[in-house]
Coordinates of C-alpha atoms in Angstrom, one line a residue:
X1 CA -56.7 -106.3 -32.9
X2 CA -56.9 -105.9 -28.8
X3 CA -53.2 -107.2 -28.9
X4 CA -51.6 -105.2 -32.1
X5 CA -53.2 -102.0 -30.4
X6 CA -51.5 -102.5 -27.1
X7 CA -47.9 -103.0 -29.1
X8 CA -48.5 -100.0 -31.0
X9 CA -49.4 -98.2 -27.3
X10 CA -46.9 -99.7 -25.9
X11 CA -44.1 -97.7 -28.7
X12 CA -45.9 -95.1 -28.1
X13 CA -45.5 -95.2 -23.9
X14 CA -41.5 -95.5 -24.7
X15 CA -41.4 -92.8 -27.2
X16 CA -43.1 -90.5 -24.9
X17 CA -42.4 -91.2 -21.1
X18 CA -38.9 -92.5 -21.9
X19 CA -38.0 -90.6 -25.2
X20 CA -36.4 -93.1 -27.0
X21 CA -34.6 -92.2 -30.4
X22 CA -35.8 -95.0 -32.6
X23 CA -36.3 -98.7 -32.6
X24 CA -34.5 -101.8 -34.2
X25 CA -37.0 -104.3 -35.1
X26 CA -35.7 -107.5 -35.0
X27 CA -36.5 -110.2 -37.8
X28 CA -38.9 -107.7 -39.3
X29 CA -40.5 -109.8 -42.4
X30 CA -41.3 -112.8 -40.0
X31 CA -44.5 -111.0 -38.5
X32 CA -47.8 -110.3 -39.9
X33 CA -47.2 -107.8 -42.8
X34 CA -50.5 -105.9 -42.7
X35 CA -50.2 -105.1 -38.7
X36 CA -46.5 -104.3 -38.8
X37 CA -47.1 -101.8 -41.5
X38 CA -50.0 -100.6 -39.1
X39 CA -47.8 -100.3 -36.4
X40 CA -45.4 -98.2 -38.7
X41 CA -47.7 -95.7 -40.1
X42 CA -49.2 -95.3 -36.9
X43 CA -45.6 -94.1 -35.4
X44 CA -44.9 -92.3 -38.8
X45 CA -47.8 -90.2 -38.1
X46 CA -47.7 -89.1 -34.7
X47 CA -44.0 -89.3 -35.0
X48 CA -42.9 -88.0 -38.5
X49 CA -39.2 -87.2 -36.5
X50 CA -38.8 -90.9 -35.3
X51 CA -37.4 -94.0 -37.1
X52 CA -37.7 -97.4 -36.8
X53 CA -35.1 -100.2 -38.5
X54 CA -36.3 -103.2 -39.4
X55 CA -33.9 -106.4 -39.7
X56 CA -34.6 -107.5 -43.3
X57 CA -32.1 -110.6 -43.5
X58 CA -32.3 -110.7 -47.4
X59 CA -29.2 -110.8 -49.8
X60 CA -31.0 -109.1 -53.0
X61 CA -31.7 -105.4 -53.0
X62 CA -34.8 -106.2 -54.7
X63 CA -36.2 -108.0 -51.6
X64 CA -35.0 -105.3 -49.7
X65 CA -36.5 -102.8 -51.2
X66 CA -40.0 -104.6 -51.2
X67 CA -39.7 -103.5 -47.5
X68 CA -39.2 -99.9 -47.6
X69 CA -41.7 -97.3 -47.0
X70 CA -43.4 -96.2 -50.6
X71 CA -41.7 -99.0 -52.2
X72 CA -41.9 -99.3 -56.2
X73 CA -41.5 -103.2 -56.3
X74 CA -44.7 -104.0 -53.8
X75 CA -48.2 -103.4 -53.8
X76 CA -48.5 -103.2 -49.8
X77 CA -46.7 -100.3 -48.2
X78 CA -44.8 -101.6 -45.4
X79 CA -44.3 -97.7 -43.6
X80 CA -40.8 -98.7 -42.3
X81 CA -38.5 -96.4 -43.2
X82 CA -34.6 -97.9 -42.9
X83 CA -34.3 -101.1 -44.0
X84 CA -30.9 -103.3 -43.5
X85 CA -28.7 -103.4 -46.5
X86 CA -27.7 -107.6 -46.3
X87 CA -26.7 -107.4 -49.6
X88 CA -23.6 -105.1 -49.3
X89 CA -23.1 -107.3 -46.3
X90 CA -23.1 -110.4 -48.2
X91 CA -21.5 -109.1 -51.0
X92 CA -18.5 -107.4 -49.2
X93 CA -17.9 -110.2 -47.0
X94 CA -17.1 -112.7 -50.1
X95 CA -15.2 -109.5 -52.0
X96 CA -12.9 -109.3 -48.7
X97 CA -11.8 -112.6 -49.8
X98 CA -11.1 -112.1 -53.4
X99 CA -9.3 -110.2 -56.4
X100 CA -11.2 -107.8 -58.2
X101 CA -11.0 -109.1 -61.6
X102 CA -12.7 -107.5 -64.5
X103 CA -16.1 -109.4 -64.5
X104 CA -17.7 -110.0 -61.6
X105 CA -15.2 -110.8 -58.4
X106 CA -14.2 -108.4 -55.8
X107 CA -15.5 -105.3 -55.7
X108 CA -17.4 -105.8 -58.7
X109 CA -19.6 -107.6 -56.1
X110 CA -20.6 -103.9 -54.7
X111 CA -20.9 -102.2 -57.8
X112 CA -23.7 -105.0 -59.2
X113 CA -25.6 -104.6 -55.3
X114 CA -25.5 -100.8 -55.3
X115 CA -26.3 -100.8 -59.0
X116 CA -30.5 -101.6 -58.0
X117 CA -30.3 -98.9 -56.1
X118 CA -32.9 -97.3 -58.7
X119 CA -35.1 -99.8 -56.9
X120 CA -35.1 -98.0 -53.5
X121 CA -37.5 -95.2 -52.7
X122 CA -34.8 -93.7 -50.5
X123 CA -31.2 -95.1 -50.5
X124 CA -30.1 -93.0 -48.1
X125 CA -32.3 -94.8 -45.2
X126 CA -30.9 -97.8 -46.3
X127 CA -28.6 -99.1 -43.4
X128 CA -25.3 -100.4 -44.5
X129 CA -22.8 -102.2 -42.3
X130 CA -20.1 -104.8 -42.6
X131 CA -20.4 -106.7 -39.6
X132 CA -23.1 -107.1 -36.1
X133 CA -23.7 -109.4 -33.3
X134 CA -25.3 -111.8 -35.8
X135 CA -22.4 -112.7 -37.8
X136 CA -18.4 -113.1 -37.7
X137 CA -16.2 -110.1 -37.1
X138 CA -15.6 -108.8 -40.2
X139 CA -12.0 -109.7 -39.3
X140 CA -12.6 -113.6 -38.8
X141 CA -9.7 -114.5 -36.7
X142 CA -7.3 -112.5 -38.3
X143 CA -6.2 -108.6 -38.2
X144 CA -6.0 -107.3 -41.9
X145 CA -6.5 -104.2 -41.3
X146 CA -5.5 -103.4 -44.5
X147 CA -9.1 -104.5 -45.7
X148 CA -10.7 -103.1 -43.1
X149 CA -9.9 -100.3 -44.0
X150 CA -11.4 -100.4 -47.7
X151 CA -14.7 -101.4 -45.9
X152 CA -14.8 -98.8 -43.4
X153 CA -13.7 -96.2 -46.5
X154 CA -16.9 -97.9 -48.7
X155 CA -19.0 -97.6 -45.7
X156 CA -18.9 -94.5 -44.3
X157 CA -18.5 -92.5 -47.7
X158 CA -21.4 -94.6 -49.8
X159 CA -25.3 -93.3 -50.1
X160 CA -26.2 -95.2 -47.3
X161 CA -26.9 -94.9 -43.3
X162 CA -23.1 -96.7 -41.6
X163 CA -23.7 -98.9 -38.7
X164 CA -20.8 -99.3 -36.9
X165 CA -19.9 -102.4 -34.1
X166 CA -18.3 -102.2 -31.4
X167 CA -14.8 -102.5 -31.1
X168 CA -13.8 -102.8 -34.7
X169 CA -12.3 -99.5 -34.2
X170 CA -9.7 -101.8 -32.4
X171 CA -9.5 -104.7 -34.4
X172 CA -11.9 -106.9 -32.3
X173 CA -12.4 -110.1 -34.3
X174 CA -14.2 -113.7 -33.5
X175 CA -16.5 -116.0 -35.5
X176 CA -19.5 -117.4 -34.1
X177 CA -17.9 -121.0 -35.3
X178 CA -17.7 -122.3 -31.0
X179 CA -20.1 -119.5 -29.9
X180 CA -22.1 -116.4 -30.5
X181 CA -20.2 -115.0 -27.8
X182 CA -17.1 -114.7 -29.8
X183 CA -18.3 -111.9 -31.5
X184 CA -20.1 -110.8 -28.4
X185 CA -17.2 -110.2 -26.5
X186 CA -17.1 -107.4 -23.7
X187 CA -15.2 -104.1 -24.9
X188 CA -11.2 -104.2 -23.1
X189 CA -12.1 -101.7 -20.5
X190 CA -14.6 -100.3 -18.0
X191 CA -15.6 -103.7 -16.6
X192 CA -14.0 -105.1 -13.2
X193 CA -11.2 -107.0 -13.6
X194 CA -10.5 -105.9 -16.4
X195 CA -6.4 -106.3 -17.2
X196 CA -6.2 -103.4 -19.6
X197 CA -8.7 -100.2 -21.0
X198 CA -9.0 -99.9 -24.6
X199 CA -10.6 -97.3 -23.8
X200 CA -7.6 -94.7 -23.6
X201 CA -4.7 -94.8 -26.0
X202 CA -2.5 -95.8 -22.9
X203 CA -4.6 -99.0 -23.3
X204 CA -4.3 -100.2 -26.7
X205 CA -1.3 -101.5 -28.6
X206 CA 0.3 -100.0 -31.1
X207 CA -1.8 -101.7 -34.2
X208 CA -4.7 -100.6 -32.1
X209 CA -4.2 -97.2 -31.6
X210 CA -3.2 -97.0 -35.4
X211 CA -6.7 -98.1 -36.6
X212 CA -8.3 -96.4 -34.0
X213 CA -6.5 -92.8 -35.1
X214 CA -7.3 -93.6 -38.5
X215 CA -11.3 -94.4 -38.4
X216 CA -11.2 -91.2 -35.8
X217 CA -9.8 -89.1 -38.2
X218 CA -12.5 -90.7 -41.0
X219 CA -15.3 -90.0 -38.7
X220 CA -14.6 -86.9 -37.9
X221 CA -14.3 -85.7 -41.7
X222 CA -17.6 -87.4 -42.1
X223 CA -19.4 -85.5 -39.0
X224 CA -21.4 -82.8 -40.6
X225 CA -20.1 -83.4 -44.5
X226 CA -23.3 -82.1 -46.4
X227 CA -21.1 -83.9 -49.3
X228 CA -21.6 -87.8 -47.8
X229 CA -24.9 -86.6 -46.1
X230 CA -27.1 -85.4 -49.3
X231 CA -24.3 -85.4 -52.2
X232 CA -25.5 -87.6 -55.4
X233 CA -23.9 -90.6 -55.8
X234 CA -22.0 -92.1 -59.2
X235 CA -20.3 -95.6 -59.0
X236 CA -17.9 -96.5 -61.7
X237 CA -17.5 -99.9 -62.6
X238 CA -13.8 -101.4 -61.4
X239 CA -11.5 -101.1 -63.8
X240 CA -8.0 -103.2 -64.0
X241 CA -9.1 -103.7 -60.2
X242 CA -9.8 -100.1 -59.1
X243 CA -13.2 -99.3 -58.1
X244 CA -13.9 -95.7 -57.9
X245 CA -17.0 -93.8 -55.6
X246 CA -18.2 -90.2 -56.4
X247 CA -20.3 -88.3 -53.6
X248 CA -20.9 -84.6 -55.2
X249 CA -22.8 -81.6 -54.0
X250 CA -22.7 -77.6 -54.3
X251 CA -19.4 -78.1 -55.8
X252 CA -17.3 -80.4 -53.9
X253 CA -16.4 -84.0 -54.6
X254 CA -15.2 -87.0 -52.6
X255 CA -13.8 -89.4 -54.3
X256 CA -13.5 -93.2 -52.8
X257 CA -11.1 -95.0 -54.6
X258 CA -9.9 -99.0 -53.6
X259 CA -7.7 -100.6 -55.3
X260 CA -9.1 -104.4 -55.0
X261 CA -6.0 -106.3 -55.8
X262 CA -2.8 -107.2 -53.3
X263 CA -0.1 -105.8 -56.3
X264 CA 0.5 -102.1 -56.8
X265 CA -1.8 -100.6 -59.0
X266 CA -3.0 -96.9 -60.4
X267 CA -5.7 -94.9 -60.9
X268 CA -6.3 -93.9 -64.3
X269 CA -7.8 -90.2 -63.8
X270 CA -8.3 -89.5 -67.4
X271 CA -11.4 -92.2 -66.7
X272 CA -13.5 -90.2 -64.4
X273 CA -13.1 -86.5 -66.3
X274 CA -16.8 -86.2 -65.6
X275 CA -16.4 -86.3 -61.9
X276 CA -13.3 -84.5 -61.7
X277 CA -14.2 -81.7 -64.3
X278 CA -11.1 -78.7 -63.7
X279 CA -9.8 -79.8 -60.5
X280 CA -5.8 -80.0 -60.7
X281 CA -5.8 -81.4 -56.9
X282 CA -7.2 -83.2 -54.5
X283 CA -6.4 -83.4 -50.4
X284 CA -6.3 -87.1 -48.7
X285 CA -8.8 -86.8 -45.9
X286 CA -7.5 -89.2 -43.8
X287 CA -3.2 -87.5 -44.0
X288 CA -3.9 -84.3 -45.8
X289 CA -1.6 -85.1 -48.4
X290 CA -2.1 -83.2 -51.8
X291 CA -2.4 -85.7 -54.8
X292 CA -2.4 -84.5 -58.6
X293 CA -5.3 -85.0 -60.4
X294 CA -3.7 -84.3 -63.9
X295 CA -1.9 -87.6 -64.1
X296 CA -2.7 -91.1 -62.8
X297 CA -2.0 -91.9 -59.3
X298 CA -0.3 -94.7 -58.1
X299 CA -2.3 -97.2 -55.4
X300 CA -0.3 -99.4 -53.3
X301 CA -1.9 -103.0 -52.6
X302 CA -5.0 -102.9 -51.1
X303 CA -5.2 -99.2 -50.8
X304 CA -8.1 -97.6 -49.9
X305 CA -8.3 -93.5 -50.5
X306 CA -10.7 -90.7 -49.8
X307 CA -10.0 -87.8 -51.7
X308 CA -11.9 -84.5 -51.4
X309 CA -12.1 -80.8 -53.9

């Protein structure tokens, strides 16, 4: 008891003589259950402002969800607030790899995991990411950025809090099959002797600088959007390979639409009428191009689109 009390003082020491913004707890479900939740509600009381993430290293969202704060699918209330969503990590990492067919590959993968969200008392604490200094770049040891680009698109528009790693805005990759450290690598830039600074588009190649403009540009449409911060959320379930997104609220709609196969492929609009209602067009967030939204629109391989009305 003498010991738990001086960790839960010792949170409380950085919180108020350093003013740290919250904590990531590592391995979270590996300690005592009854004094971490302790610890939490503790924090959650004196701090109702403050969060705390807690590495839940699970690949079901209904052992996730046994971890959140008021959770429906435990008897003991853990108090920890974000939890780490390891299923869409799992789950994406094996779609990246595959065509979406129309049963259960692919992005069908995603739809199934975010389909127990029911099972969350707040998905919107959940934290999402597709890659961290525990596992391979999401980019193994290649540079398809093409389906990085559908993650980042699924990531950062999805009812969910995005993590983002360094340096995948420049298409750092590495697997951890030598070392940890090769997906640990320092950032090109800011470090003595370093031979170039990613830092500054001067400083990145060409491929760089185009997924760095384009996740820029993503982010930026993101920052402050009341649509991807409270909208509702309605997943549709792929179909001939497309799967299809829906954030909506006070009247405006994005719409996240991936086409999960490497061949040309369309969206079939008359198939989401009840997200689309009497909107005629829609505006590319990412290019500001206009696309019709009275006839299907045609998805190159791979494509990954955020449309907004």
């Amino acid at each position: 008891m003498l010991f738990r009390s001086y960790l839960i003082q010792n949170s409380e020491w950085w919180i108020e003589t350093i003013g740290i913004d919250g904590i990531r707890m590592d391995t979270y479900p590996y300690a005592d259950r009854g004094g971490m939740a302790q610890w939490m509600k503790v924090l959650d009381n004196e701090y109702p402002n403050f969060n705390t993430v807690g590495e839940t290293w699970v690949t079901e969202p209904g052992y996730t969800a046994a971890w959140q704060k008021d959770s429906k699918v435990s008897d003991e209330n853990s108090y920890l607030k974000s939890v780490m969503d390891f299923s869409f990590f799992d789950k994406l990492s094996m779609a990246k790899r595959e065509e979406t067919d129309d049963w259960w590959k692919g992005f069908n993968r995603i739809y199934n995991s975010l389909a127990y969200d029911f099972l969350y008392p707040n998905p919107s604490s959940v934290m999402a990411f597709i890659e961290n200094h525990d596992t391979d770049r999401f980019l193994g040891n290649g540079k398809d950025s093409i389906m990085l680009k559908q993650a980042l698109a699924l990531l950062l528009t999805i009812n969910r809090t995005p993590q983002l790693y360094y340096g995948t805005e420049i298409l750092m990759n590495g697997t951890k099959e030598t070392t940890d450290g090769n997906v640990r690598k320092d950032f090109p830039g800011g470090f003595v002797g370093d031979e170039r600074n990613a830092f500054t588009a001067e400083g990145r190649t060409k491929a760089e600088n185009a997924m760095f403009d384009w996740l820029s540009r993503l982010l930026h449409w993101r920052k402050g959007n009341e649509v991807i911060t409270k909208g509702r959320q309605t997943q549709f379930i792929p179909w001939h390979g497309v799967y299809v997104i829906a954030r909506q609220y006070q009247g405006r709609t994005a719409l996240t639409i991936l086409n999960g196969k490497r061949s040309e492929n369309k969206l079939e609009v008359a198939r989401y009428a009840e997200i689309i209602g009497a909107a005629k067009t829609a505006r590319d967030v990412i290019t500001g191009e206009t696309y019709d939204l009275t006839k299907d629109i045609a998805l190159p391989q791979r494509a990954a689109l955020v449309l907004e009305f």
